[in-house]
Protein backbone atom coordinates (compact mmCIF):
# COMPACT_ATOMS: atom_id res chain seq x y z
CA ARG A 1 -33.02 21.12 -18.88
CA MET A 2 -29.23 21.20 -18.17
CA MET A 3 -30.21 19.71 -14.85
CA GLU A 4 -32.61 17.04 -15.84
CA ASN A 5 -29.72 15.97 -18.70
CA ILE A 6 -27.27 15.73 -15.91
CA ALA A 7 -29.67 13.46 -14.01
CA GLN A 8 -30.19 11.10 -17.06
CA ASP A 9 -26.80 10.19 -17.20
CA THR A 10 -26.36 6.88 -16.15
CA ARG A 11 -22.66 7.06 -15.56
CA LEU A 12 -23.09 9.03 -12.27
CA LEU A 13 -22.90 7.58 -9.25
CA PRO A 14 -26.27 8.27 -6.74
CA PRO A 15 -24.50 10.56 -4.29
CA VAL A 16 -22.78 12.75 -7.15
CA LEU A 17 -26.46 13.02 -8.93
CA ARG A 18 -28.06 14.16 -5.24
CA ALA A 19 -24.75 16.93 -4.96
CA VAL A 20 -25.50 17.97 -8.45
CA GLN A 21 -29.41 18.55 -7.85
CA ASN A 22 -28.54 20.48 -4.63
CA LEU A 23 -26.31 22.76 -6.48
CA ALA A 24 -29.27 23.92 -8.71
CA GLN A 25 -30.73 26.10 -6.04
CA ALA A 26 -27.31 28.31 -6.07
CA LEU A 27 -27.35 28.04 -9.54
CA GLN A 28 -30.76 29.63 -9.94
CA ARG A 29 -30.07 32.56 -7.73
CA LEU A 30 -26.65 32.91 -9.83
CA VAL A 31 -28.70 33.37 -13.18
CA ARG A 32 -30.92 35.89 -12.33
CA HIS A 33 -27.29 37.86 -12.15
CA ASP A 34 -25.30 36.50 -14.47
CA LEU A 35 -26.82 34.81 -17.74
CA GLY A 36 -23.68 34.32 -19.27
CA PHE A 37 -23.98 30.85 -17.10
CA PHE A 38 -25.86 29.71 -20.61
CA ASN A 39 -23.20 30.56 -23.27
CA ASP A 40 -19.39 30.54 -21.65
CA ALA A 41 -18.42 27.13 -21.29
CA ALA A 42 -15.67 28.51 -19.26
CA HIS A 43 -17.92 30.21 -16.98
CA PRO A 44 -16.67 29.19 -13.03
CA ALA A 45 -20.42 28.03 -12.44
CA ARG A 46 -20.20 25.63 -15.55
CA ARG A 47 -16.35 24.20 -15.42
CA LEU A 48 -17.49 23.32 -11.24
CA LEU A 49 -20.60 21.13 -13.33
CA ASP A 50 -18.43 19.46 -15.58
CA GLU A 51 -15.47 19.21 -13.05
CA MET A 52 -17.62 17.72 -10.45
CA THR A 53 -19.24 15.36 -12.93
CA GLU A 54 -16.46 14.48 -15.12
CA ARG A 55 -14.07 13.84 -12.02
CA SER A 56 -16.59 11.38 -10.49
CA LEU A 57 -16.68 9.07 -13.26
CA GLY A 58 -12.91 8.06 -11.87
CA PHE A 59 -14.87 6.25 -9.40
CA ALA A 60 -16.44 2.73 -10.32
CA SER A 61 -18.45 2.74 -7.34
CA GLU A 62 -19.46 3.99 -4.10
CA ALA A 63 -16.82 1.64 -2.57
CA ALA A 64 -14.09 2.60 -4.37
CA PRO A 65 -11.04 3.65 -2.52
CA GLY A 66 -10.93 7.74 -2.19
CA PHE A 67 -14.95 8.14 -3.13
CA SER A 68 -16.12 8.86 0.30
CA GLN A 69 -13.81 11.73 0.73
CA PHE A 70 -14.34 12.83 -2.91
CA MET A 71 -17.60 13.37 -2.07
CA LYS A 72 -17.24 14.72 1.63
CA LEU A 73 -15.24 17.97 -0.39
CA MET A 74 -18.36 17.74 -2.94
CA ASP A 75 -20.79 18.01 -0.29
CA GLU A 76 -19.00 20.76 1.83
CA ALA A 77 -18.74 22.59 -1.31
CA VAL A 78 -22.59 22.54 -2.44
CA ALA A 79 -23.47 23.18 1.38
CA HIS A 80 -21.20 26.25 1.33
CA LEU A 81 -22.82 27.54 -2.24
CA THR A 82 -26.43 26.87 -1.03
CA ASN A 83 -25.90 29.48 2.32
CA VAL A 84 -23.56 32.02 0.21
CA ASP A 85 -24.78 35.29 -0.74
CA ILE A 86 -24.74 35.07 -4.63
CA GLN A 87 -24.46 38.09 -6.55
CA ASP A 88 -21.88 37.03 -9.40
CA ALA A 89 -19.74 33.89 -10.67
CA GLY A 90 -17.27 34.96 -7.73
CA PRO A 91 -18.39 32.18 -5.00
CA PHE A 92 -18.38 29.66 -7.90
CA ASP A 93 -14.57 30.73 -8.64
CA THR A 94 -13.72 30.17 -5.46
CA VAL A 95 -15.22 26.84 -4.62
CA LEU A 96 -14.16 25.75 -8.05
CA LYS A 97 -10.12 26.69 -7.45
CA ALA A 98 -10.27 25.39 -3.41
CA LEU A 99 -12.02 21.76 -5.01
CA GLN A 100 -9.81 21.31 -7.73
CA ASN A 101 -6.61 21.58 -5.27
CA ALA A 102 -8.11 19.37 -2.84
CA TRP A 103 -9.19 16.67 -5.56
CA ASP A 104 -5.33 17.05 -7.05
CA THR A 105 -4.23 16.41 -3.29
CA GLN A 106 -6.81 13.76 -2.84
CA GLN A 107 -5.60 12.11 -6.35
CA GLN A 108 -1.76 12.26 -5.58
CA ARG A 109 -2.45 10.40 -2.27
CA LEU A 110 -4.14 7.72 -3.88
CA ARG A 111 -1.65 7.20 -6.52
CA ALA A 112 0.85 7.12 -3.85
CA HIS A 113 -1.03 4.78 -2.14
CA GLN A 114 -1.80 2.38 -4.91
CA GLN A 115 2.10 2.82 -6.03
CA ALA A 116 3.03 1.68 -2.48
CA LYS A 117 0.83 -1.47 -2.81
CA ASP A 118 2.13 -2.36 -6.55
CA ARG A 119 5.75 -1.96 -4.77
CA ALA A 120 4.62 -4.25 -1.97
CA LYS A 121 3.09 -6.98 -4.09
CA ARG A 122 5.94 -6.92 -6.40
CA GLN A 123 8.20 -7.41 -3.09
CA GLU A 124 6.12 -9.99 -1.76
CA GLN A 125 6.12 -12.20 -5.13
CA ARG A 126 10.05 -11.51 -4.90
CA ARG A 127 10.10 -13.00 -0.97
CA ARG A 128 8.09 -15.91 -2.11
CA SER A 129 9.73 -16.80 -5.22
CA TYR A 130 13.11 -16.54 -2.86
CA ILE A 131 11.76 -18.67 0.03
CA ALA A 132 10.70 -21.17 -2.59
CA ARG A 133 13.99 -21.58 -4.44
CA MET A 134 15.94 -21.47 -1.03
CA ALA A 135 13.64 -24.18 0.77
CA GLU A 136 14.22 -26.27 -2.10
CA ARG A 137 18.28 -25.56 -1.07
CA LEU A 138 17.89 -26.55 2.30
CA GLN A 139 15.69 -29.78 2.24
CA ALA A 140 18.31 -30.67 0.30
CA LEU A 141 20.98 -30.65 3.18
CA PRO A 142 21.72 -33.79 4.23
CA GLY A 143 21.78 -33.02 7.82
CA LEU A 144 18.41 -31.80 8.13
CA ALA A 145 16.80 -35.16 8.67
CA GLU A 146 19.14 -35.71 11.33
CA VAL A 147 18.36 -32.84 13.54
CA PRO A 148 15.55 -32.62 15.98
CA GLN A 149 12.03 -31.55 14.15
CA ASP A 150 11.80 -28.55 15.83
CA VAL A 151 15.45 -27.07 14.67
CA ALA A 152 14.16 -28.52 11.20
CA ALA A 153 10.91 -26.48 11.50
CA PHE A 154 12.97 -23.39 12.76
CA VAL A 155 15.40 -23.64 9.77
CA THR A 156 12.92 -24.20 6.92
CA GLY A 157 10.54 -21.29 8.77
CA PRO A 158 11.29 -18.06 10.95
CA TRP A 159 14.87 -18.71 9.71
CA LEU A 160 14.40 -19.22 6.04
CA GLU A 161 11.92 -15.76 6.67
CA ALA A 162 15.02 -13.76 8.02
CA ALA A 163 17.13 -14.44 5.13
CA ALA A 164 14.52 -13.48 2.69
CA HIS A 165 14.43 -10.31 4.70
CA ALA A 166 17.94 -9.62 4.26
CA TYR A 167 17.34 -10.60 0.53
CA LEU A 168 14.82 -7.88 0.25
CA ALA A 169 16.79 -5.39 2.05
CA GLN A 170 19.05 -5.00 -1.25
CA PHE A 171 15.78 -3.76 -3.35
CA PRO A 172 14.93 -0.40 -1.81
CA ASP A 173 13.37 0.08 -5.14
CA ALA A 174 10.98 -2.91 -6.09
CA ASP A 175 11.27 -2.79 -9.73
CA ALA A 176 15.20 -3.05 -9.38
CA PRO A 177 16.12 -6.45 -10.81
CA ASP A 178 17.24 -9.25 -9.08
CA GLU A 179 20.44 -10.05 -11.68
CA GLY A 180 23.45 -9.65 -9.83
CA ALA A 181 21.56 -9.98 -5.97
CA ASP A 182 23.64 -11.52 -3.39
CA GLU A 183 21.19 -14.63 -2.22
CA ASP A 184 22.80 -14.60 1.42
CA PRO A 185 23.79 -10.98 1.96
CA LYS A 186 23.98 -11.77 5.85
CA GLY A 187 25.00 -15.05 6.04
CA TYR A 188 22.26 -16.54 7.33
CA LEU A 189 21.79 -19.58 4.89
CA ALA A 190 25.66 -20.31 5.02
CA LEU A 191 25.57 -20.80 8.61
CA VAL A 192 22.72 -23.03 8.58
CA SER A 193 25.00 -26.22 8.67
CA THR A 194 27.05 -25.47 11.61
CA LEU A 195 23.57 -24.76 13.09
CA LEU A 196 22.35 -28.00 12.31
CA TRP A 197 25.80 -29.88 13.36
CA SER A 198 25.49 -28.06 16.82
CA ALA A 199 22.29 -29.68 17.32
CA GLN A 200 23.37 -32.87 16.86
CA PRO A 201 25.12 -33.80 20.47
CA GLU A 202 26.42 -37.27 19.60
CA ARG A 203 28.92 -35.37 16.83
CA THR A 204 29.42 -32.13 18.75
CA ARG A 205 30.68 -34.36 21.96
CA HIS A 206 33.74 -35.12 20.26
CA GLU A 207 34.76 -31.51 18.95
CA ALA A 208 34.20 -29.56 22.02
CA GLU A 209 36.49 -26.83 20.96
CA ARG A 210 35.03 -26.39 17.61
CA LEU A 211 31.41 -26.36 19.05
CA SER A 212 32.66 -23.34 21.97
CA ALA A 213 34.11 -21.41 19.13
CA ALA A 214 31.07 -21.72 16.96
CA ILE A 215 28.57 -21.29 19.31
CA PRO A 216 28.86 -17.22 20.29
CA ALA A 217 28.81 -16.23 16.63
CA LEU A 218 25.84 -18.59 16.02
CA LEU A 219 23.75 -17.37 18.48
CA ALA A 220 24.66 -13.71 17.95
CA SER A 221 23.33 -14.32 14.54
CA LEU A 222 20.24 -16.22 15.16
CA ARG A 223 19.82 -13.28 17.60
CA GLU A 224 20.20 -10.46 14.77
CA GLY A 225 17.99 -12.32 12.13
CA LEU A 226 15.15 -13.18 14.40
CA ASP A 227 14.95 -9.68 15.63
CA ALA A 228 15.13 -8.05 11.89
CA ILE A 229 12.04 -10.06 11.26
CA GLN A 230 10.33 -9.27 14.75
CA TYR A 231 10.19 -12.71 15.59
CA PRO A 232 8.09 -12.97 19.06
CA GLU A 233 10.89 -12.52 21.83
CA ALA A 234 9.74 -15.54 24.01
CA LYS A 235 10.19 -17.65 21.05
CA SER A 236 13.73 -16.53 19.85
CA SER A 237 14.82 -16.98 23.80
CA ALA A 238 13.46 -20.43 23.80
CA PHE A 239 15.04 -21.29 20.93
CA LEU A 240 18.13 -19.61 21.41
CA GLU A 241 18.56 -21.46 24.95
CA ARG A 242 17.44 -24.91 23.41
């Protein structure tokens, strides 16, 4: 009757019900020696059943993260109890403790994974917000419309990503507030004006000395920023050569 009642619990997922039903054989062998199972709520076998069913309710579906590993542990425990000699509650107590430790470790990993996903999501939202703000500023630069299209696309694309990467590096804790953060910690946005100027030969030919002085530092910063975002080496070299 106890197993039938559990089988009628519609909250339990099919794999959990099958595991509980498979455990019935071990329970039948147990109660031949230990009738305490029926009247002691703290009995290891009763607690094992409770843990199996209650913890399983934390998974909304069989596709839920961690469920397959949860069931793997449960099925292994049931298989062990099915094949082991049972004269008392000892095997159930051993399996219960092992499962609790394994499940607790699994839950900690799932929580850590979810927290990492949440942090990544918050950082991505912060990145998008930063890029939107800075893109608006860059589009307003008068020199942007004067340079070749590929240079303008670089400034508002990869180079803005590099600036965003440097900005986000200030937030090892994704929950840290943005207030007081340096919007251009590496000076990548500050050199955009020089980059745009250097891409206009009709202007730079009259300031050769200034160009010669500016190019080395400009190329070094461009290389540093592109390497930081792991921009493809072939594209980096092609643009720097350009």
